[in-house]
CSV table of C-alpha atoms and ligand atoms in Angstrom, one decimal:
chain,number,residue,atom,x,y,z
A,68,MET,CA,38.8,15.0,-29.5
A,69,HIS,CA,40.7,15.5,-32.5
A,70,ASN,CA,44.2,17.9,-33.0
A,71,LYS,CA,43.5,20.4,-34.6
A,72,THR,CA,45.6,20.7,-38.4
A,73,ILE,CA,42.9,20.3,-40.7
A,74,LEU,CA,42.6,19.5,-44.1
A,75,ILE,CA,39.9,20.3,-46.0
A,76,THR,CA,39.8,19.6,-50.2
A,77,GLY,CA,37.6,21.0,-52.5
A,78,GLY,CA,37.0,24.3,-50.1
A,79,ALA,CA,36.6,26.7,-53.0
A,80,GLY,CA,33.6,24.4,-54.3
A,81,PHE,CA,29.9,24.5,-53.3
A,82,ILE,CA,30.0,22.6,-50.3
A,83,GLY,CA,33.2,23.1,-49.0
A,84,SER,CA,33.5,26.5,-48.8
A,85,HIS,CA,30.6,26.7,-46.8
A,86,VAL,CA,32.6,24.2,-44.6
A,87,VAL,CA,35.3,26.2,-44.9
A,88,ARG,CA,33.7,29.1,-43.7
A,89,LEU,CA,32.4,27.6,-40.6
A,90,PHE,CA,35.3,25.6,-39.2
A,91,VAL,CA,37.6,28.7,-39.5
A,92,GLU,CA,34.8,31.4,-37.6
A,93,LYS,CA,34.1,29.0,-35.3
A,94,TYR,CA,37.4,26.8,-34.3
A,95,PRO,CA,40.0,29.8,-34.2
A,96,ASP,CA,42.5,27.4,-32.7
A,97,TYR,CA,42.3,25.6,-35.3
A,98,LYS,CA,44.3,25.6,-38.2
A,99,ILE,CA,42.2,25.3,-41.8
A,100,ILE,CA,44.0,24.2,-45.1
A,101,ASN,CA,41.7,24.7,-47.6
A,102,LEU,CA,43.4,22.3,-51.0
A,103,ASP,CA,41.6,23.1,-53.8
A,104,ALA,CA,42.5,22.7,-57.9
A,105,LEU,CA,40.2,25.6,-58.8
A,106,THR,CA,38.4,23.6,-61.6
A,107,TYR,CA,35.1,25.1,-63.5
A,108,ALA,CA,33.8,25.1,-60.1
A,109,GLY,CA,36.1,26.1,-57.2
A,110,ASN,CA,35.6,30.0,-56.7
A,111,LEU,CA,37.9,31.5,-54.3
A,112,GLU,CA,35.3,34.7,-54.6
A,113,ASN,CA,33.3,32.3,-52.0
A,114,LEU,CA,35.3,32.2,-49.5
A,115,THR,CA,36.5,36.3,-49.8
A,116,ASP,CA,35.2,37.1,-46.2
A,117,ILE,CA,37.3,34.9,-44.4
A,118,GLU,CA,40.8,35.1,-47.1
A,119,ASP,CA,42.4,37.0,-44.1
A,120,ALA,CA,41.4,35.2,-41.2
A,121,ALA,CA,44.7,33.7,-39.5
A,122,ASN,CA,43.8,30.3,-38.8
A,123,TYR,CA,43.1,29.5,-42.3
A,124,THR,CA,45.5,29.4,-45.3
A,125,PHE,CA,44.7,28.2,-49.1
A,126,VAL,CA,46.8,26.3,-51.6
A,127,LYS,CA,46.1,25.7,-55.5
A,128,GLY,CA,46.2,22.6,-56.5
A,129,ASP,CA,45.4,18.6,-57.2
A,130,ILE,CA,44.5,15.6,-55.4
A,131,THR,CA,45.4,13.4,-58.6
A,132,ASP,CA,48.9,15.0,-58.4
A,133,GLU,CA,50.5,12.3,-55.5
A,134,GLY,CA,54.0,13.5,-55.6
A,135,PHE,CA,52.4,17.0,-54.4
A,136,ILE,CA,50.1,15.7,-52.0
A,137,ASN,CA,52.3,13.5,-50.5
A,138,SER,CA,55.1,17.1,-49.7
A,139,LEU,CA,52.0,18.6,-48.6
A,140,PHE,CA,51.3,16.5,-46.3
A,141,ASP,CA,54.5,16.2,-44.9
A,142,GLU,CA,55.0,20.1,-44.8
A,143,TYR,CA,51.5,20.0,-42.7
A,144,LYS,CA,51.0,16.7,-40.8
A,145,PHE,CA,47.6,16.7,-40.6
A,146,ASP,CA,46.0,15.1,-38.2
A,147,SER,CA,42.3,15.2,-39.4
A,148,VAL,CA,41.1,15.2,-43.5
A,149,ILE,CA,37.2,16.5,-44.5
A,150,HIS,CA,37.2,15.3,-48.2
A,151,LEU,CA,34.9,17.0,-50.7
A,152,ALA,CA,37.0,17.4,-53.3
A,153,ALA,CA,35.1,15.6,-56.8
A,154,GLU,CA,33.8,15.8,-59.9
A,155,SER,CA,29.8,16.2,-59.1
A,156,HIS,CA,28.0,16.5,-62.3
A,157,VAL,CA,25.7,13.7,-63.1
A,158,ASP,CA,25.4,14.9,-66.8
A,159,ARG,CA,29.3,16.0,-67.2
A,160,SER,CA,30.0,12.3,-66.1
A,161,ILE,CA,27.5,11.0,-68.7
A,162,LYS,CA,30.1,12.7,-71.2
A,163,ASP,CA,33.2,12.2,-69.2
A,164,PRO,CA,33.6,8.9,-67.1
A,165,LEU,CA,37.3,8.9,-66.7
A,166,ALA,CA,37.7,12.6,-65.3
A,167,PHE,CA,35.3,11.4,-62.7
A,168,VAL,CA,37.0,8.3,-61.5
A,169,ARG,CA,40.3,10.2,-61.7
A,170,THR,CA,39.2,12.3,-59.2
A,171,ASN,CA,36.8,10.5,-57.4
A,172,VAL,CA,38.8,7.3,-57.0
A,173,ILE,CA,42.4,8.0,-57.8
A,174,GLY,CA,42.2,11.2,-55.6
A,175,THR,CA,41.2,9.5,-53.0
A,176,MET,CA,43.1,7.1,-53.2
A,177,ILE,CA,46.1,9.4,-53.2
A,178,LEU,CA,44.6,11.2,-50.2
A,179,LEU,CA,43.9,7.9,-48.4
A,180,ASN,CA,47.6,6.6,-48.9
A,181,ALA,CA,49.2,9.9,-48.3
A,182,PHE,CA,47.7,10.0,-44.6
A,183,LYS,CA,48.6,6.6,-44.2
A,184,ALA,CA,51.8,7.1,-44.9
A,185,LEU,CA,52.3,9.7,-42.5
A,186,TRP,CA,50.7,8.1,-39.3
A,187,LYS,CA,51.7,4.5,-40.6
A,188,ASP,CA,49.8,2.6,-37.5
A,189,ASP,CA,49.5,5.3,-35.3
A,190,PHE,CA,46.0,7.2,-35.6
A,191,ALA,CA,45.4,7.9,-32.1
A,192,ASP,CA,43.2,10.8,-32.4
A,193,LYS,CA,43.5,11.5,-36.3
A,194,LEU,CA,40.1,11.1,-38.7
A,195,PHE,CA,39.7,11.0,-42.5
A,196,TYR,CA,36.0,12.2,-42.8
A,197,HIS,CA,34.9,11.1,-46.5
A,198,VAL,CA,31.8,12.9,-47.9
A,199,SER,CA,29.8,11.5,-49.8
A,200,THR,CA,26.3,11.2,-51.3
A,201,ASP,CA,22.6,9.8,-51.5
A,202,GLU,CA,23.3,8.5,-55.4
A,203,VAL,CA,25.2,5.5,-54.4
A,204,TYR,CA,22.1,4.1,-53.0
A,205,GLY,CA,20.9,4.2,-56.5
A,206,SER,CA,16.9,4.9,-57.4
A,207,LEU,CA,14.6,4.5,-55.1
A,208,GLY,CA,10.5,3.2,-56.3
A,209,GLU,CA,7.4,5.4,-55.1
A,210,THR,CA,7.9,4.8,-51.6
A,211,GLY,CA,11.1,3.9,-49.1
A,212,LEU,CA,13.7,5.7,-48.2
A,213,PHE,CA,17.9,5.3,-48.3
A,214,GLU,CA,19.0,4.2,-44.8
A,215,GLU,CA,22.7,3.1,-43.7
A,216,THR,CA,22.5,-0.2,-44.3
A,217,THR,CA,20.8,0.0,-48.1
A,218,SER,CA,22.8,-2.4,-50.7
A,219,TYR,CA,24.6,0.5,-53.2
A,220,ASP,CA,23.7,0.3,-56.2
A,221,PRO,CA,24.8,3.6,-58.2
A,222,ASN,CA,23.6,3.9,-61.5
A,223,SER,CA,25.6,6.9,-63.0
A,224,PRO,CA,29.3,7.1,-63.7
A,225,TYR,CA,29.3,9.8,-60.8
A,226,SER,CA,27.4,7.8,-58.4
A,227,ALA,CA,30.0,5.1,-59.4
A,228,SER,CA,33.6,6.6,-58.7
A,229,LYS,CA,31.7,7.9,-55.7
A,230,ALA,CA,30.3,4.7,-54.3
A,231,SER,CA,33.6,3.0,-55.5
A,232,SER,CA,35.6,6.0,-53.1
A,233,ASP,CA,33.5,5.6,-50.3
A,234,HIS,CA,34.4,1.7,-50.5
A,235,PHE,CA,38.6,2.1,-50.7
A,236,VAL,CA,38.0,4.6,-47.1
A,237,ARG,CA,35.6,2.0,-45.5
A,238,ALA,CA,38.5,-0.8,-46.9
A,239,TYR,CA,41.1,1.5,-45.4
A,240,GLY,CA,39.5,1.6,-41.9
A,241,GLU,CA,39.2,-2.6,-41.7
A,242,THR,CA,42.2,-3.1,-43.8
A,243,TYR,CA,44.8,-0.8,-41.7
A,244,GLY,CA,43.0,1.0,-39.0
A,245,MET,CA,42.5,4.1,-40.8
A,246,PRO,CA,39.8,5.9,-38.2
A,247,TYR,CA,37.0,6.8,-41.2
A,248,VAL,CA,33.8,8.4,-40.8
A,249,ILE,CA,31.1,8.5,-44.5
A,250,THR,CA,28.2,10.8,-44.7
A,251,ASN,CA,25.6,10.6,-47.6
A,252,CYS,CA,23.9,13.2,-48.1
A,253,SER,CA,21.3,14.4,-50.0
A,254,ASN,CA,20.9,17.0,-53.1
A,255,ASN,CA,21.9,20.4,-51.4
A,256,TYR,CA,21.2,24.2,-52.3
A,257,GLY,CA,22.1,27.3,-51.4
A,258,GLN,CA,24.2,30.5,-52.0
A,259,ASN,CA,27.6,29.6,-54.1
A,260,GLN,CA,26.2,26.6,-56.2
A,261,PHE,CA,27.6,26.2,-59.2
A,262,PRO,CA,24.8,27.5,-62.5
A,263,GLU,CA,24.8,23.5,-63.8
A,264,LYS,CA,23.0,22.2,-61.0
A,265,LEU,CA,18.9,22.7,-61.3
A,266,ILE,CA,18.1,25.5,-58.6
A,267,PRO,CA,20.3,27.7,-59.9
A,268,LEU,CA,21.0,27.2,-63.2
A,269,PHE,CA,17.3,27.7,-62.9
A,270,ILE,CA,17.4,30.8,-61.0
A,271,ASN,CA,19.6,32.0,-64.0
A,272,ASN,CA,17.6,31.4,-66.8
A,273,ILE,CA,14.4,32.7,-65.3
A,274,ILE,CA,16.3,36.0,-64.7
A,275,ASN,CA,17.7,35.7,-68.2
A,276,HIS,CA,14.0,34.8,-69.4
A,277,LYS,CA,15.5,31.3,-71.1
A,278,PRO,CA,14.1,28.4,-71.3
A,279,LEU,CA,14.3,26.4,-68.2
A,280,PRO,CA,15.0,22.6,-69.3
A,281,VAL,CA,13.2,19.9,-67.0
A,282,TYR,CA,14.3,16.6,-68.2
A,283,GLY,CA,11.7,14.1,-68.9
A,284,ASP,CA,8.2,14.1,-67.6
A,285,GLY,CA,10.0,16.0,-64.8
A,286,ASN,CA,8.2,13.4,-62.5
A,287,TYR,CA,11.7,12.5,-60.3
A,288,THR,CA,12.0,13.0,-56.9
A,289,ARG,CA,14.8,14.9,-54.8
A,290,ASP,CA,15.0,15.4,-51.3
A,291,TRP,CA,16.6,19.0,-50.5
A,292,LEU,CA,19.0,20.5,-47.7
A,293,TYR,CA,20.1,24.1,-47.6
A,294,VAL,CA,24.4,23.7,-47.3
A,295,VAL,CA,24.3,25.7,-44.4
A,296,ASP,CA,23.0,22.6,-42.4
A,297,HIS,CA,25.0,20.2,-44.3
A,298,ALA,CA,28.0,21.9,-43.1
A,299,ILE,CA,26.3,22.0,-40.0
A,300,ALA,CA,25.6,17.9,-39.6
A,301,ILE,CA,29.6,18.2,-41.3
A,302,ASP,CA,30.9,20.0,-38.1
A,303,LEU,CA,28.6,17.6,-36.0
A,304,VAL,CA,29.5,14.0,-37.2
A,305,PHE,CA,34.0,15.4,-37.6
A,306,HIS,CA,33.6,16.0,-33.6
A,307,GLU,CA,30.6,13.3,-32.3
A,308,GLY,CA,29.9,10.7,-34.9
A,309,LYS,CA,31.5,7.5,-34.0
A,310,GLN,CA,34.2,6.4,-35.7
A,311,GLY,CA,34.3,3.9,-38.5
A,312,ASP,CA,30.8,4.8,-39.0
A,313,THR,CA,28.2,6.0,-42.2
A,314,TYR,CA,25.7,8.8,-41.6
A,315,ASN,CA,22.9,10.1,-43.9
A,316,ILE,CA,21.9,13.9,-44.2
A,317,GLY,CA,18.5,15.0,-45.9
A,318,GLY,CA,16.2,17.5,-45.4
A,319,PHE,CA,12.9,15.4,-45.3
A,320,ASN,CA,12.0,17.1,-47.7
A,321,GLU,CA,10.9,15.3,-50.6
A,322,TRP,CA,10.1,17.1,-54.2
A,323,LYS,CA,9.0,16.4,-57.5
A,324,ASN,CA,11.3,18.4,-59.7
A,325,ILE,CA,8.6,19.7,-62.0
A,326,ASP,CA,6.7,20.6,-58.5
A,327,LEU,CA,9.6,22.2,-56.8
A,328,VAL,CA,10.6,24.5,-61.3
A,329,LYS,CA,6.7,25.8,-60.2
A,330,LEU,CA,7.6,26.4,-56.7
A,331,LEU,CA,10.8,28.4,-57.7
A,332,CYS,CA,9.3,30.1,-60.4
A,333,GLN,CA,6.3,31.3,-58.3
A,334,GLN,CA,9.2,33.1,-55.9
A,335,MET,CA,11.3,34.4,-58.6
A,336,ASP,CA,8.1,36.1,-60.2
A,337,VAL,CA,8.0,37.9,-56.7
A,338,ALA,CA,11.2,38.6,-56.4
A,339,LEU,CA,11.5,40.3,-59.6
A,340,GLY,CA,8.9,42.2,-59.6
A,341,ARG,CA,7.4,40.6,-63.1
A,342,ASP,CA,3.8,39.7,-63.5
A,343,LYS,CA,2.0,36.0,-61.8
A,344,ASP,CA,2.8,32.9,-63.7
A,345,SER,CA,5.2,34.8,-66.3
A,346,SER,CA,8.6,32.4,-65.0
A,347,GLU,CA,6.6,29.3,-65.8
A,348,GLU,CA,5.7,30.0,-69.0
A,349,LEU,CA,9.7,29.1,-70.0
A,350,ILE,CA,9.3,25.3,-68.4
A,351,THR,CA,10.2,23.4,-71.5
A,352,TYR,CA,10.7,19.9,-71.2
A,353,VAL,CA,13.7,17.8,-72.8
A,354,LYS,CA,15.3,15.0,-73.8
A,355,ASP,CA,15.7,13.0,-70.7
A,356,ARG,CA,18.9,12.0,-68.3
A,357,PRO,CA,20.1,9.1,-69.4
A,358,GLY,CA,20.0,6.3,-66.6
A,359,HIS,CA,18.2,9.5,-64.8
A,360,ASP,CA,17.3,8.1,-61.4
A,361,LEU,CA,13.6,7.9,-59.8
A,362,ARG,CA,14.1,9.5,-56.8
A,363,TYR,CA,15.6,9.5,-53.9
A,364,ALA,CA,14.8,10.0,-50.3
A,365,ILE,CA,16.6,9.8,-47.1
A,366,ASP,CA,16.2,8.4,-43.8
A,367,ALA,CA,18.2,10.6,-41.5
A,368,SER,CA,16.7,9.2,-38.3
A,369,LYS,CA,20.3,8.2,-37.0
A,370,ILE,CA,22.2,11.4,-37.0
A,371,ASN,CA,18.9,13.1,-35.6
A,372,LYS,CA,18.8,10.5,-33.1
A,373,GLU,CA,22.5,9.9,-32.2
A,374,LEU,CA,23.8,13.3,-32.6
A,375,GLY,CA,21.2,15.3,-32.2
A,376,TRP,CA,20.6,17.4,-35.8
A,377,LYS,CA,18.2,18.1,-38.0
A,378,PRO,CA,17.5,20.9,-40.2
A,379,SER,CA,17.5,24.6,-39.1
A,380,VAL,CA,15.2,26.1,-41.9
A,381,THR,CA,12.2,24.7,-44.2
A,382,PHE,CA,12.7,24.4,-48.1
A,383,GLU,CA,10.7,27.7,-48.4
A,384,GLN,CA,13.0,29.7,-46.4
A,385,GLY,CA,16.0,28.1,-47.6
A,386,LEU,CA,14.3,28.6,-50.4
A,387,LYS,CA,14.1,32.3,-50.1
A,388,ILE,CA,17.8,32.6,-49.0
A,389,THR,CA,19.1,31.3,-51.8
A,390,ILE,CA,16.8,33.5,-54.8
A,391,ASP,CA,17.9,36.7,-52.8
A,392,TRP,CA,21.5,35.6,-52.9
A,393,TYR,CA,21.7,34.8,-56.1
A,394,LEU,CA,19.5,38.5,-57.1
A,395,ASN,CA,22.0,40.3,-55.1
A,396,ASN,CA,25.6,38.4,-55.9
A,397,GLU,CA,24.8,39.2,-60.1
A,398,ASP,CA,28.7,40.2,-60.3
A,399,TRP,CA,29.3,36.5,-59.4
A,400,LEU,CA,26.8,35.3,-61.6
A,401,ASN,CA,27.5,36.7,-64.2
A,402,SER,CA,31.7,35.8,-63.5
A,403,VAL,CA,31.0,32.1,-63.4
A,404,THR,CA,28.7,32.2,-66.6
A,405,SER,CA,30.7,33.5,-68.6
A,406,GLY,CA,33.3,32.0,-70.9
A,407,SER,CA,33.6,28.1,-71.4
A,408,TYR,CA,30.1,27.7,-68.6
A,409,GLN,CA,28.5,29.3,-73.1
A,410,THR,CA,30.3,26.6,-74.3
A,411,TYR,CA,28.9,24.0,-71.1
A,412,TYR,CA,25.7,24.8,-71.5
A,413,GLN,CA,25.8,24.8,-75.6
A,414,LYS,CA,26.9,21.2,-75.3
A,415,GLN,CA,24.4,20.0,-73.1
A,416,TYR,CA,21.0,21.9,-73.8
A,417,SER,CA,21.1,22.4,-77.8
B,758,NAD,P1,31.7,21.2,-56.2
B,758,NAD,O1,31.5,21.1,-57.7
B,758,NAD,O2,30.8,22.9,-56.5
B,758,NAD,O3,32.6,21.3,-56.3
B,758,NAD,C1,34.1,20.7,-55.5
B,758,NAD,C2,35.5,21.3,-55.5
B,758,NAD,O4,36.0,20.3,-55.9
B,758,NAD,C3,35.9,22.5,-56.6
B,758,NAD,O5,35.8,23.7,-56.3
B,758,NAD,C4,36.5,22.2,-57.6
B,758,NAD,O6,37.8,23.2,-57.7
B,758,NAD,C5,37.3,20.9,-56.3
B,758,NAD,N1,38.1,20.0,-57.2
B,758,NAD,C6,37.9,19.0,-58.2
B,758,NAD,N2,38.8,18.0,-59.0
B,758,NAD,C7,40.0,18.6,-57.6
B,758,NAD,C8,41.0,17.9,-57.7
B,758,NAD,N3,41.1,17.2,-58.6
B,758,NAD,N4,42.0,18.3,-56.9
B,758,NAD,C9,41.1,19.2,-56.3
B,758,NAD,N5,40.3,19.8,-55.6
B,758,NAD,C10,39.6,19.3,-57.0
B,758,NAD,O7,30.6,20.3,-55.9
B,758,NAD,P2,29.6,20.1,-54.8
B,758,NAD,O8,28.4,20.1,-55.1
B,758,NAD,O9,30.1,21.6,-53.4
B,758,NAD,O10,30.5,18.9,-53.3
B,758,NAD,C11,31.4,19.1,-52.7
B,758,NAD,C12,31.7,17.5,-52.1
B,758,NAD,O11,29.9,17.2,-51.9
B,758,NAD,C13,31.7,16.2,-53.4
B,758,NAD,O12,32.4,15.0,-53.1
B,758,NAD,C14,30.0,15.5,-53.8
B,758,NAD,O13,30.2,14.3,-54.2
B,758,NAD,C15,29.8,15.7,-52.8
B,758,NAD,N6,28.3,15.8,-52.7
B,758,NAD,C16,27.4,17.0,-52.8
B,758,NAD,C17,25.9,16.9,-53.1
B,758,NAD,C18,25.1,18.0,-53.7
B,758,NAD,O14,23.8,18.1,-54.1
B,758,NAD,N7,26.0,19.4,-54.2
B,758,NAD,C19,25.4,16.2,-51.8
B,758,NAD,C20,25.8,15.3,-51.5
B,758,NAD,C21,27.4,14.7,-51.5
B,759,DAU,O1,21.4,14.0,-54.1
B,759,DAU,C1,23.5,14.0,-53.9
B,759,DAU,C2,23.5,14.7,-55.3
B,759,DAU,O2,22.4,16.2,-56.0
B,759,DAU,C3,24.6,14.9,-55.5
B,759,DAU,O3,26.0,14.1,-55.2
B,759,DAU,C4,25.3,15.4,-56.8
B,759,DAU,O4,26.4,15.7,-56.7
B,759,DAU,C5,24.3,16.6,-57.2
B,759,DAU,O5,24.8,17.1,-58.5
B,759,DAU,C6,22.8,16.4,-56.7
B,759,DAU,O6,22.7,15.3,-58.2
B,759,DAU,P1,21.5,15.4,-59.4
B,759,DAU,O7,21.9,14.8,-60.1
B,759,DAU,O8,20.1,14.9,-58.5
B,759,DAU,O9,20.9,16.9,-58.9
B,759,DAU,P2,20.6,18.1,-60.5
B,759,DAU,O10,20.8,19.8,-60.3
B,759,DAU,O11,22.0,17.7,-61.3
B,759,DAU,O12,19.5,17.7,-61.0
B,759,DAU,C7,18.1,17.4,-60.2
B,759,DAU,C8,17.7,16.8,-60.4
B,759,DAU,O13,16.6,17.7,-61.7
B,759,DAU,C9,17.4,16.0,-61.7
B,759,DAU,O14,16.4,14.5,-61.3
B,759,DAU,C10,17.9,16.0,-62.6
B,759,DAU,C11,17.1,17.0,-63.1
B,759,DAU,N1,17.3,17.9,-64.0
B,759,DAU,C12,18.6,19.0,-63.5
B,759,DAU,C13,18.8,19.4,-64.6
B,759,DAU,C14,20.5,20.0,-64.4
B,759,DAU,C15,16.7,18.8,-64.9
B,759,DAU,O15,15.2,18.5,-65.1
B,759,DAU,N2,16.8,19.8,-66.2
B,759,DAU,C16,18.0,20.2,-66.0
B,759,DAU,O16,18.4,21.0,-66.6
């Protein structure tokens, strides 16, 4: 069992906020330090319900700032790190790849070095948990599944930077004996996701009667997992996963983009009380994403068999929870879509 001062990086972001909440609420004896630079994707509004908890501390800071990170590790003597901070959007990585190298590769290296310097050769009861993505495996054809043994074959600057960070984590395990675990998860959806990713972007556009920009022919396939189920899997792997191992996490839930968008449109029409098919009329096919991966699909049987994890909600249930959340949190949506979001949207979709 690990000791209990845990650094969670990127905890003000989408997945990170759900992980922070789960750990703060479930483990009152743990000390949870949430480190986040509060980039455009980080938002403390995601955590107002737990911000006053006795076992929770928020620290604003950048994982690429080596001096700051070293002094933070010195101050808190973290027993474990759950590392989620990253630049996470593929389209942004196509426009500014270096930003992804800085945060995802160099930032991860700085955390690894700080953890190594703190514990030197005595890593008993310590753990570096690296949260990664299925995109490191590249693209599947019409059939097949990503397994933990699938070769890395990243295609976007984002996935290349995540693959690189995965390799460094593994290398620190092999070379310095640092206890680590890596999980590679499929596409998450749910409350608090920044509306640059497919589902929240399209929810926001439907609310505002704006076009739904489907890339290419829409026949790209992704596996979708409800974010809370990802957080539950992270908790399980953190406590019961085998050190030096990797686990794939997925929803057993493949959708072609166009079919998912049509389902979303139907559910939005019902939720908004609009005429049947009115949201579908907003679908607009636009220029494809360069290097667009055709299909991701996860074989999550290892985490299922070894740790007993499986998703707790169906896609239809998860999507309904998500839609209801966005419709009931108009202030959150309005605040994150004002300012720099408008500039981003213009550049990406004009
Ligand atoms: P996100 O973009 O919503 O959040 C990222 C968080 O990291 C933000 O709070 C941001 O402020 C913070 N951050 C960014 N740069 C930082 C820096 N230099 N220093 C400190 N904090 C910084 O991302 P997300 O979708 O929640 O993804 C979290 C992690 O999970 C990422 O590592 C991502 O690669 C991985 N992942 C995401 C998905 C998905 O579908 N979203 C799927 C699998 C894996
Ligand atoms: O697979 C896990 C990954 O899933 C995570 O590692 C990434 O952080 C996360 O962003 C996500 O990557 P994707 O590129 O798959 O997600 P995104 O929501 O950007 O796109 C999903 C699909 O929808 C993809 O095929 C591209 C398409 N798409 C996306 C947008 C934003 C559109 O057709 N139109 C759009 O406007």
